[in-house]
Coordinates of C-alpha atoms in Angstrom, one line a residue:
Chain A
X1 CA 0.0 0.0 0.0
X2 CA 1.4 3.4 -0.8
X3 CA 0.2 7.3 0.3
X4 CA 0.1 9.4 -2.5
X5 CA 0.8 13.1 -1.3
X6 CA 0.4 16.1 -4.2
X7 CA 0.7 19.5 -3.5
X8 CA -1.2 21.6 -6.7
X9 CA -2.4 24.6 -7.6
X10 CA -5.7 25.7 -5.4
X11 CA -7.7 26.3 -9.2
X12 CA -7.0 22.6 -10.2
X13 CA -8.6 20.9 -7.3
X14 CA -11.7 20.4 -9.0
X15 CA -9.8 18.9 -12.2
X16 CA -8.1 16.8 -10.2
X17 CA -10.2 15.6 -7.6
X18 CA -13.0 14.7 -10.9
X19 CA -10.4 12.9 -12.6
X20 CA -9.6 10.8 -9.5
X21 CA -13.0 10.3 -9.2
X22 CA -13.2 8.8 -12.5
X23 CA -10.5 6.5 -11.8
X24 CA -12.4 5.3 -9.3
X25 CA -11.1 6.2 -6.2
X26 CA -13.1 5.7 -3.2
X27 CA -12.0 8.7 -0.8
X28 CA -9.3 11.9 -0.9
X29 CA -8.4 14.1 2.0
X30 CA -7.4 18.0 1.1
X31 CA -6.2 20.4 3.5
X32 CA -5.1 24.3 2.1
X33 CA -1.3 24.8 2.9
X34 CA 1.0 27.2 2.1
X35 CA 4.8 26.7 1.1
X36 CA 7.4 27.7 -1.0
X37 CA 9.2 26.3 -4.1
X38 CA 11.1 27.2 -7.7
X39 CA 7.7 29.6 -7.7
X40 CA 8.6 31.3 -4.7
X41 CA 6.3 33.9 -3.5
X42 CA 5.0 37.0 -4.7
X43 CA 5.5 41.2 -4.1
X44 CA 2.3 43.2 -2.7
X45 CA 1.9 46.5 -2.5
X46 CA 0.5 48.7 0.2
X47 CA 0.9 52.9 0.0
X48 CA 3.7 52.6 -1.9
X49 CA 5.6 50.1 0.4
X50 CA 6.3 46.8 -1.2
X51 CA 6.4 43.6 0.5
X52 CA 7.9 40.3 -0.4
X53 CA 5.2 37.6 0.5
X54 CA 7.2 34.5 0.3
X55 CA 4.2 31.8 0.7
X56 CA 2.2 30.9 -2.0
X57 CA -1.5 29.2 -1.1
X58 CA -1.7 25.6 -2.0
X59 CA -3.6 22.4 -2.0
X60 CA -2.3 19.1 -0.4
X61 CA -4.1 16.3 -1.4
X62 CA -3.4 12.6 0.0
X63 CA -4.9 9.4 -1.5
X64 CA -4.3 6.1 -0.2
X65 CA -3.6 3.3 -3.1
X66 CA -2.8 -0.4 -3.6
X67 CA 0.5 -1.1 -4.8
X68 CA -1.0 -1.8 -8.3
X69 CA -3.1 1.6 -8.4
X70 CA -0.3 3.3 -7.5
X71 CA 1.2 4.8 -11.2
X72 CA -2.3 5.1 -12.6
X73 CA -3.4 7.3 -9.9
X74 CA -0.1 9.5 -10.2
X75 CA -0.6 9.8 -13.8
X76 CA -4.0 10.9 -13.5
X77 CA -3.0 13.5 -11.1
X78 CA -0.3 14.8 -12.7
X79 CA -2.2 15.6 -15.9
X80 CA -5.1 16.8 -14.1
X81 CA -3.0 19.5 -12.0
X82 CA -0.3 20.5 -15.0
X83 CA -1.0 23.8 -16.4
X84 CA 2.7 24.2 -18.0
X85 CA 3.6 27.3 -15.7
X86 CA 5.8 27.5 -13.2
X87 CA 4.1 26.6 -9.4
X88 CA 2.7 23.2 -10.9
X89 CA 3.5 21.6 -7.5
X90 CA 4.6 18.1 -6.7
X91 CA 3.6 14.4 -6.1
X92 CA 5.8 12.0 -4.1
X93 CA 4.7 8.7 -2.9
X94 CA 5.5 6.8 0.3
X95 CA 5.4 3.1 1.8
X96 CA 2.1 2.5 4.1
X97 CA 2.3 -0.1 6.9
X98 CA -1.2 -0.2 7.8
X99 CA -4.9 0.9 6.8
X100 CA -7.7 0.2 9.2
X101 CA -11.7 1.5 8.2
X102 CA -12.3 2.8 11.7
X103 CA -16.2 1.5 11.4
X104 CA -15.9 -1.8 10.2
X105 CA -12.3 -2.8 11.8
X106 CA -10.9 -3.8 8.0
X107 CA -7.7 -4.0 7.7
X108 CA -5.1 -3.5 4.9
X109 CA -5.7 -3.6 1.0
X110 CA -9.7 -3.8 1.5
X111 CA -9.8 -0.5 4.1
X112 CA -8.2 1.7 1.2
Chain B
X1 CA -36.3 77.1 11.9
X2 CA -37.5 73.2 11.9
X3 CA -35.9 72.9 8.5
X4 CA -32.5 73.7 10.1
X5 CA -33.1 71.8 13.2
X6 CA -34.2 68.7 10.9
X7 CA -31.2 68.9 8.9
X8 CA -28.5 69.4 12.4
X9 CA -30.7 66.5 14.0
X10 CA -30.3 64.8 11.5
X11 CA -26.6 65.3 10.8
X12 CA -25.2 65.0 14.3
X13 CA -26.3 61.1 13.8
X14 CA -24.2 60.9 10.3
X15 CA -21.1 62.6 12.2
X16 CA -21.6 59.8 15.2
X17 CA -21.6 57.0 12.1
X18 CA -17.9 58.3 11.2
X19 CA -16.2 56.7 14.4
X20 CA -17.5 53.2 13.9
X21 CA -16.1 54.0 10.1
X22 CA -13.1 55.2 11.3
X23 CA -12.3 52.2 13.8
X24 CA -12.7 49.9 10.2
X25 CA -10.8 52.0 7.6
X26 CA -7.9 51.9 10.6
X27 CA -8.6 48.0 11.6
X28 CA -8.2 46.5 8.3
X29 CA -5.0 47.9 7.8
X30 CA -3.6 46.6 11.3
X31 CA -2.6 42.9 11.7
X32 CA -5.3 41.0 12.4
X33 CA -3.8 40.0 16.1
X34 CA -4.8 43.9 16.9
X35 CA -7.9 44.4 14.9
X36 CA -9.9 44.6 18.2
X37 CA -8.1 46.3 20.1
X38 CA -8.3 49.2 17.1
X39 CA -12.0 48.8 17.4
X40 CA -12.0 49.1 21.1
X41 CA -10.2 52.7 20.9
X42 CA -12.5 53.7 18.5
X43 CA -15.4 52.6 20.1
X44 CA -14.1 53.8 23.4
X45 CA -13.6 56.8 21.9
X46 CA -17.4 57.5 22.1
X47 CA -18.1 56.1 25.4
X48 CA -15.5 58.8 27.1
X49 CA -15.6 61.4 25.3
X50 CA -19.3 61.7 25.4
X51 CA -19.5 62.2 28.9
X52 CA -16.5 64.3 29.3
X53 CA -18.1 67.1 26.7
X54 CA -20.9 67.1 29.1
X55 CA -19.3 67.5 32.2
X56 CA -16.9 70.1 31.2
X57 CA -15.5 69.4 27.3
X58 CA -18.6 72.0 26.2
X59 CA -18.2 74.5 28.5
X60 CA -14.3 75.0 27.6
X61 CA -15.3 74.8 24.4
X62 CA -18.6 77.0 23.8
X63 CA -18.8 79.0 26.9
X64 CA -18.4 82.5 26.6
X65 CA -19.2 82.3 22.6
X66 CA -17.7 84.5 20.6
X67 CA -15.8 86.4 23.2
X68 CA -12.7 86.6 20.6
X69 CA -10.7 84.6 23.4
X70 CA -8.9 81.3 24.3
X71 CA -11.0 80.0 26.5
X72 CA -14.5 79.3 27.2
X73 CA -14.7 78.7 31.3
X74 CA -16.8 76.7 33.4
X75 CA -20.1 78.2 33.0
X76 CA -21.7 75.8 31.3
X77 CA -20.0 72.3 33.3
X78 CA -22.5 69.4 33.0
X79 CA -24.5 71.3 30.6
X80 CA -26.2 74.2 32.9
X81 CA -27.6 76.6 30.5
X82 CA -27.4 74.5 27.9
X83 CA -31.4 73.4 26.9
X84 CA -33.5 73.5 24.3
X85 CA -33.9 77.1 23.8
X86 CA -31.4 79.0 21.0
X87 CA -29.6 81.1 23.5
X88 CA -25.9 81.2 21.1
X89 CA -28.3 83.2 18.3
X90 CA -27.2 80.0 16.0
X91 CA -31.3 79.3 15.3
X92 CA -31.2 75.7 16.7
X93 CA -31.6 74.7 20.2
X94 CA -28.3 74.9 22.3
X95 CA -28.2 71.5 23.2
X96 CA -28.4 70.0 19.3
X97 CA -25.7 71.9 18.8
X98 CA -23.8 70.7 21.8
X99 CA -24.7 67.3 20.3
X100 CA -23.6 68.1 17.1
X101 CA -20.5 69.3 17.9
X102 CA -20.1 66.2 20.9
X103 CA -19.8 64.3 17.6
X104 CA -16.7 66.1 16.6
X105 CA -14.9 65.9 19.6
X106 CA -15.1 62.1 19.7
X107 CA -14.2 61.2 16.6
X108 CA -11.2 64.5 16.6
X109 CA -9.3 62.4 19.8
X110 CA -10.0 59.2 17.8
X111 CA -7.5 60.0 14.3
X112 CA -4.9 59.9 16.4
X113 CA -5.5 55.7 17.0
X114 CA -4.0 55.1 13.5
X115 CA -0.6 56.5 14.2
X116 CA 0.0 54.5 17.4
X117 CA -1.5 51.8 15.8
X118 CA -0.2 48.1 17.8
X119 CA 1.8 49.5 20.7
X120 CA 0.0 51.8 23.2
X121 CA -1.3 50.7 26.4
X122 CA -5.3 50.9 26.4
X123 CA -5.5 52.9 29.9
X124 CA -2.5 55.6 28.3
X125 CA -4.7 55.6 25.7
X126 CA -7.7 56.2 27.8
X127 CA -6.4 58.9 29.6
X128 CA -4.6 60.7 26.9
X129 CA -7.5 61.1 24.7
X130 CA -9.1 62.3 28.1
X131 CA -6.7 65.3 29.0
X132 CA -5.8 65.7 25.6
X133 CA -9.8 66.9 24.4
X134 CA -10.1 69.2 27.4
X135 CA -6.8 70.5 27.3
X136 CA -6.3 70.9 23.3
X137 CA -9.5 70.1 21.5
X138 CA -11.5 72.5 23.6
X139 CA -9.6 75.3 23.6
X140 CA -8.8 74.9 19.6
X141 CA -12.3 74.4 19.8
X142 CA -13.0 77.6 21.1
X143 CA -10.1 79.8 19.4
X144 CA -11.9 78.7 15.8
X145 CA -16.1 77.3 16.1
X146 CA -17.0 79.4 19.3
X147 CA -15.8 83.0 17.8
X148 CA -12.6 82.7 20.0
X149 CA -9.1 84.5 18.9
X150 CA -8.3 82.5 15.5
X151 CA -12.3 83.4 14.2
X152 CA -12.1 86.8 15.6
X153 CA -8.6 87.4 13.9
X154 CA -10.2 86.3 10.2
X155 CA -9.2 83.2 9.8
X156 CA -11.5 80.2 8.3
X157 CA -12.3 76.9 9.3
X158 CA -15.8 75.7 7.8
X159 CA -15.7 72.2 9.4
X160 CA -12.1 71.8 11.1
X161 CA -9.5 71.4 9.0
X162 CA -7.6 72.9 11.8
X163 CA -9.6 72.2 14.7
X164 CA -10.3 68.3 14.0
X165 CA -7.4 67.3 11.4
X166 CA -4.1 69.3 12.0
X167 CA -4.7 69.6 15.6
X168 CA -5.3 65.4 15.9
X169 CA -2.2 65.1 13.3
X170 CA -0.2 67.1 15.4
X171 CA -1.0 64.8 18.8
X172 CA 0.1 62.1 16.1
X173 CA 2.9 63.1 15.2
X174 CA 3.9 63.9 19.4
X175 CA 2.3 60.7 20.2
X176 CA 4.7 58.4 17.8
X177 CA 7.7 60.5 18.6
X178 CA 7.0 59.7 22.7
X179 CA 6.2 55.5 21.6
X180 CA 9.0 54.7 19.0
X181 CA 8.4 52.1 16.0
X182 CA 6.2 49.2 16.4
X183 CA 8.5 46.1 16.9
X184 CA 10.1 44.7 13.8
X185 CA 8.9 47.4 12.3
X186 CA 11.0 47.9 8.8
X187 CA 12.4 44.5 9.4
X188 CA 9.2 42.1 9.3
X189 CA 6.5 42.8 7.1
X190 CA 2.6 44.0 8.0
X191 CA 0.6 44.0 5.6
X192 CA -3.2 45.1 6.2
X193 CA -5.1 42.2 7.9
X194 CA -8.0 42.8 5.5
X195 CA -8.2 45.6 3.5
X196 CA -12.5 45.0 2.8
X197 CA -13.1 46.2 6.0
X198 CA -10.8 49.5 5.1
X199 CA -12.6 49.6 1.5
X200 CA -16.3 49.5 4.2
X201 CA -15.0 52.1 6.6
X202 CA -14.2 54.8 3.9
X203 CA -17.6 54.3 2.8
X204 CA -18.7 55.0 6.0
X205 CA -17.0 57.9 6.4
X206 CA -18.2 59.5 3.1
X207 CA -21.1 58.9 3.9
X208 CA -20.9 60.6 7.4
X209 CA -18.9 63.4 6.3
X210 CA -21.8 64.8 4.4
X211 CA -23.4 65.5 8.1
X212 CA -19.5 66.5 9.1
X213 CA -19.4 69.6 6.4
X214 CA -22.9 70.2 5.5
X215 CA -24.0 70.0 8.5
X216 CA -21.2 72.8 9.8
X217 CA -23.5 74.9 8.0
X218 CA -25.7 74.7 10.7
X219 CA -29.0 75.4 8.3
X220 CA -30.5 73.9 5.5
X221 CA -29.6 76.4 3.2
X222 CA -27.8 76.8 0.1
X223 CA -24.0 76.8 1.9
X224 CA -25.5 73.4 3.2
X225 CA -26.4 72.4 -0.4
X226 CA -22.8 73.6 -1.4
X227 CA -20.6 71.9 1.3
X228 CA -22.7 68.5 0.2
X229 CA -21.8 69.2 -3.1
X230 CA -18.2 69.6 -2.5
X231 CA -18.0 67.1 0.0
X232 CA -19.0 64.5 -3.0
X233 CA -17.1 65.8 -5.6
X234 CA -13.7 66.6 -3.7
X235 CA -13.1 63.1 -2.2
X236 CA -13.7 61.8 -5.6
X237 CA -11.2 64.0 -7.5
X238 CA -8.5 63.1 -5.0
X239 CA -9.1 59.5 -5.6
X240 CA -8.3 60.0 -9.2
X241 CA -5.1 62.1 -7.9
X242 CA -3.9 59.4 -5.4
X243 CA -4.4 56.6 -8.2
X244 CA -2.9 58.6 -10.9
X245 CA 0.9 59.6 -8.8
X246 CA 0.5 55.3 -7.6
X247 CA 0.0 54.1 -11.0
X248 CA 2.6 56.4 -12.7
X249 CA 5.2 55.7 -9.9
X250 CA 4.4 52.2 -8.9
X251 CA 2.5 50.7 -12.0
X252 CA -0.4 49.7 -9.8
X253 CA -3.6 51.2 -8.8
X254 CA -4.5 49.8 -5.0
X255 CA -7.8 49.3 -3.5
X256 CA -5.4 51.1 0.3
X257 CA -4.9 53.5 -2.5
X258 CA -8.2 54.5 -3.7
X259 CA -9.5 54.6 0.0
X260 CA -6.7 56.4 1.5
X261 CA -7.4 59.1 -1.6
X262 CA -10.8 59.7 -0.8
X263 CA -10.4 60.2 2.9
X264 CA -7.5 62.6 1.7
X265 CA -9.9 64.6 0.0
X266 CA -12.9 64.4 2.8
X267 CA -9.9 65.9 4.9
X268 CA -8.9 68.7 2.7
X269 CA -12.4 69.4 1.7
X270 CA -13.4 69.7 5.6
X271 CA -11.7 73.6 6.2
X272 CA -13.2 74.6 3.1
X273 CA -16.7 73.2 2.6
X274 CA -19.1 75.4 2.8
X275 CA -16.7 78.4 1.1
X276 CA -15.8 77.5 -2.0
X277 CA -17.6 76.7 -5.2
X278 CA -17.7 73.1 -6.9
X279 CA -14.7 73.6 -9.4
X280 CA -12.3 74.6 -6.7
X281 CA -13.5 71.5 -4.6
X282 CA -12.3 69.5 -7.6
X283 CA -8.8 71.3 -8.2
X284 CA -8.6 71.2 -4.2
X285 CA -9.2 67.3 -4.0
X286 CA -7.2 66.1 -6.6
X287 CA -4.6 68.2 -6.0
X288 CA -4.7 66.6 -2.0
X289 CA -4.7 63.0 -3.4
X290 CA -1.8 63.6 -5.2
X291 CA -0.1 65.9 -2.4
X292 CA -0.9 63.2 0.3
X293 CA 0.3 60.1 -1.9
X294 CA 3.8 61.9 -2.0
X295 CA 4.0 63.0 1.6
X296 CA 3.8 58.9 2.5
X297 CA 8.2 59.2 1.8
X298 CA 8.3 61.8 4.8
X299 CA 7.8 59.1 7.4
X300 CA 10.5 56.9 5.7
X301 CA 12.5 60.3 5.7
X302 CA 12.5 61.0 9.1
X303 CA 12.5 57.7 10.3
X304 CA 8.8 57.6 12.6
X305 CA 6.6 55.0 12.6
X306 CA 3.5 56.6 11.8
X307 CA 1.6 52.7 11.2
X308 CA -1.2 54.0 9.1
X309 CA -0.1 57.1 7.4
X310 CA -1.9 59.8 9.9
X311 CA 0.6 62.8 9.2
X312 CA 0.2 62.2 5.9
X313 CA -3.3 62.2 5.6
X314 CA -4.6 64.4 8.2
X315 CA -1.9 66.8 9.0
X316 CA -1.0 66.8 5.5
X317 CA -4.1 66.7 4.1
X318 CA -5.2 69.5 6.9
X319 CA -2.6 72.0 6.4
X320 CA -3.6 71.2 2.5
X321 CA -6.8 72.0 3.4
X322 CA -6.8 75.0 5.5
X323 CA -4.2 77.0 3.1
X324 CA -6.2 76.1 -0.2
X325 CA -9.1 78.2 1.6
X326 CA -6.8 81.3 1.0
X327 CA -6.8 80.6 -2.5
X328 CA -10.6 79.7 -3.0
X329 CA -12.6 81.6 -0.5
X330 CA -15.4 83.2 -2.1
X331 CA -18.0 85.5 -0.7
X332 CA -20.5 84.6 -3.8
X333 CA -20.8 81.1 -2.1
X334 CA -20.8 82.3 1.6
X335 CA -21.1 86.0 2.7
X336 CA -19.1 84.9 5.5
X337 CA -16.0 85.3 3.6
X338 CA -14.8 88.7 4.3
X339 CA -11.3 88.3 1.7
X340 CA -12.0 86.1 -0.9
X341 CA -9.2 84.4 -1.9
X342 CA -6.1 84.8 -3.8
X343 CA -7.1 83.1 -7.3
X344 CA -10.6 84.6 -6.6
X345 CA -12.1 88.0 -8.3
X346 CA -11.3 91.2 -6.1
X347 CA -9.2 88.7 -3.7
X348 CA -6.1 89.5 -1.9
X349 CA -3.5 87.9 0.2
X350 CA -4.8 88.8 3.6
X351 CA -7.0 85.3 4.1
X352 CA -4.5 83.3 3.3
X353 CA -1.9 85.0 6.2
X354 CA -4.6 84.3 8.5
X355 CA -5.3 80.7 7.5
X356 CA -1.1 80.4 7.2
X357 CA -1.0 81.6 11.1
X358 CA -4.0 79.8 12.3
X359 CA -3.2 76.4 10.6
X360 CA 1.0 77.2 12.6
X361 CA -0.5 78.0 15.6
X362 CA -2.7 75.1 16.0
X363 CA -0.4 72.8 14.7
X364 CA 2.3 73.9 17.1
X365 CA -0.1 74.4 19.9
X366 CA -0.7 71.0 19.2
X367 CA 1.8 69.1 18.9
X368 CA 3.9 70.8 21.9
X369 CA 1.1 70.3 24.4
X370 CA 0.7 66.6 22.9
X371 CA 4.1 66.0 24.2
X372 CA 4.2 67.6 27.1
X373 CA 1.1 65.8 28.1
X374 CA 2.3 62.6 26.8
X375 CA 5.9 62.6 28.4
X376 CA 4.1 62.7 32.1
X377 CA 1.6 59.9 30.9
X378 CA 4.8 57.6 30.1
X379 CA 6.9 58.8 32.8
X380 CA 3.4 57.9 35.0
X381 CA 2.0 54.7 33.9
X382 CA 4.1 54.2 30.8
X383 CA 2.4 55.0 27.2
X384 CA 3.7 51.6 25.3
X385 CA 3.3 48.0 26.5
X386 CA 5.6 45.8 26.7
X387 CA 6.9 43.6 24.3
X388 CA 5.5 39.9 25.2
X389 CA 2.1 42.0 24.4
X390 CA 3.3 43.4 21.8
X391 CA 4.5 39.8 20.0
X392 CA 1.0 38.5 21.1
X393 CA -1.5 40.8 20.1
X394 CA -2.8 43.4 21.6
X395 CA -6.3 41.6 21.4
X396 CA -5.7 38.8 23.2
X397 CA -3.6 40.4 25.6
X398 CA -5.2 43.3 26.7
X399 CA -8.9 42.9 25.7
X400 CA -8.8 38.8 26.2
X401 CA -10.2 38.3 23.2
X402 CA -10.1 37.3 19.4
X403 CA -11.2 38.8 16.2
X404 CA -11.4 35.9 14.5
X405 CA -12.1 32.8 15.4
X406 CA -12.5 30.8 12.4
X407 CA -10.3 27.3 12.6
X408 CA -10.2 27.1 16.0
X409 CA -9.9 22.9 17.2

């Protein structure tokens, strides 16, 4: 079992979590982060003073997968959040030890 | 007669409105760990104030009207005298217009809150706003609206560009001298907390000043109908001045911008509402938006922490104001002008000395008595807190409280 964690642009949640959706995924969990990478932030401007805002508003988005789901799911991601520009975000994927559905006591491949 | 009361009635409830506006065009701009406490001085503002005019703020003030003097005594403490008959000859009851001009000197006390902005202890706060509108707005009070020294000398002031904006600029400017910058300031950023509450308060404002200047006339009259009219049109222009130096210097127009504008030109319009015609108003706005956007650098100059731009909005914007009037007086829009002014037909230089010395002379008066008085309230009870409350907030840390509470586990 794997976690996949992808950190996207806030505007391509809906993309991404409809094609997900498609590819049948049962369940996603979001949470609105903010970070910095190549993008690195923006300036504002208030009465003529400027001021370097160096976190940029994002979406992390975790999905647990099978070990056979696992590229599919990345794929559909990645397409679904890409826009080309700089600020894209990420997706990395890490080793899971254990699932359990809290309701039902199900445990591993069958609680994803 | 009841037109004018109606309209005075009427207006002291629009100048009331402008302190709840003022504590949100000053809170957005703060972070949002001292939005309240921004409120609070504000609202506070009212809740003092209004009982210290009535006890002894009016009589200072309005007592001996139009003795040509400095101050107006004791006669009238707690209101004696002051009923619903027309005793002062102004042809509305005496106690509407102690109402009416109550308005002004709680909101007057009240500009002041953005230039200390995230630093001053509530209870200095409380009892420098106290001392300060007995001691300095009263007796400005009296010198200019009560026929006192500054009136009697020739010099104008429709709705207070001297009395309510370069007098509270001046106890800025004193007041962030005494408390130093806020911490971090120049090193950390801080950014307005939300700047729709700012954009909200400025509407509020605008709206109130109408009551501010129009109702200075005092009548529903045709001066009324003209100090509405400018009081529209001035704000306006000076937006378009404001934008216009941003966009050309910093390739932006700002929503701080276009609100900061405005209130320059409800400033600059105040001295000279109700005695000058609409096209001055516009040449006088704009020409403040532009003037007020450029004396933002003199902080930066000078090195003060002046957190929401006070000197250069309502001193600046006051001086502006009150000079302007010795260019644009005109007796064809109020007979009350006895030298039209400089740019005006058959006018002369001799307005514009007095407006020159009153707008000195209150400024200095001012700003020396705004120290003095603050230097005993620090070396008393200390005017800045300290900086554990500081890093908090002052909300939660003086007021025990939270403006927002959204994402709390």
């Amino acid at each position: 079992m794997k976690l996949i964690t992808a950190v996207v642009k806030p505007f391509r949640l809906d993309e991404v979590k409809a094609a997900l959706k498609d590819a049948g995924i049962a369940g996603i969990t979001v949470g609105e982060v903010q970070g910095f990478g190549r993008q690195s932030g923006h300036t504002e401007v208030y009465r003529g003073t400027e001021y370097q805002i160096d976190f940029v508003p994002k979406i992390r988005l975790e999905v647990l997968a099978s070990d056979e789901q696992v590229e599919q799911l990345v794929d559909v991601i990645s397409a679904a959040a890409r826009t080309g520009k700089i600020g894209d975000g990420k997706i990395w994927v890490t080793p899971v030890e254990q699932v359990l559905r809290i309701r039902t006591g199900e445990q591993g491949p069958d609680a994803i | 007669m009841e037109g004018n009361i109606a309209w005075v009635l009427m207006s002291t409830a629009l100048v009331l409105f402008m302190t709840p506006g003022l504590a949100f065009f000053y809170g957005g701009m703060v972070r949002s760990k001292n939005f309240l406490a921004m409120l609070m001085q504000n609202f506070f503002a009212i809740g003092l104030l209004a009982v210290l005019w009535v006890v002894v703020g009016y009589s200072i003030a309005f007592g001996r009207f139009g003795d040509g003097g400095w101050f107006g005594g004791f006669g009238h403490v707690g209101f004696k005298g002051v009923g619903t008959a027309a005793h002062l000859g102004l042809g509305i009851p005496d106690v509407l217009f102690a109402a009416f001009q109550m308005t002004f000197a709680i909101i007057t006390p009240a500009l002041i809150t953005g230039a200390t902005a995230d630093r001053l202890k509530f209870g200095a706060y409380a009892v420098f706003i106290g001392a300060w509108s007995l001691l300095v707005y009263s007796p400005v009070a009296h010198w200019v609206f009560a026929g006192g020294w500054i009136a009697k000398m020739g010099a104008l002031d429709f709705a207070g560009g001297a009395v309510v904006h370069i007098n509270a600029g001046a106890a800025a400017l004193a007041l962030v001298l005494l408390l130093g910058p806020r911490k971090g300031h120049g090193k950390e950023p801080m950014p307005p907390h939300a700047l729709p509450w700012t954009l909200l308060g400025t509407g509020i404002l605008y709206f109130g000043w109408f009551g501010f200047n129009a109702g200075s006339a005092l009548a529903a009259n045709g001066i009324a109908a003209q100090a509405l009219m400018n009081t529209l049109v001035a704000p306006a222009a000076a937006m378009l001045g404001w934008l216009l130096l941003e966009r050309v210097k910093g390739k932006h127009t700002t929503t701080l911008g276009a609100a900061s504008g405005a209130v320059a030109g409800m400033v600059a319009i105040t001295p000279c509402a109700g005695f000058v015609g609409t096209m001055p108003a516009v040449i006088i706005g704009f020409l403040a938006g532009a003037l007020c956007y450029l004396a933002l650098t003199i902080k930066a100059v000078v090195g003060l922490d002046d957190a929401l731009d006070v000197l250069a909005v309502h001193l600046v914007g006051g001086l502006f104001g009150s000079v302007a009037l010795g260019f644009f007086a005109d007796p064809a829009v109020n007979a009350a002008v006895r030298h039209p002014g400089l740019l005006i037909s058959g006018g002369g230089i001799a307005l514009l000395v007095d407006q020159v010395v009153a707008a000195v002379v209150v400024c200095g008066f001012s700003l020396v008595a705004s120290l003095i008085l603050g230097k005993i309230i620090d070396v008393v009870i200390g005017l800045r807190v300290d900086e554990d409350t500081e890093d908090v907030g002052l909300d939660q840390s003086l007021h025990v409280e939270s403006a927002y509470a959204f994402g709390d586990l």
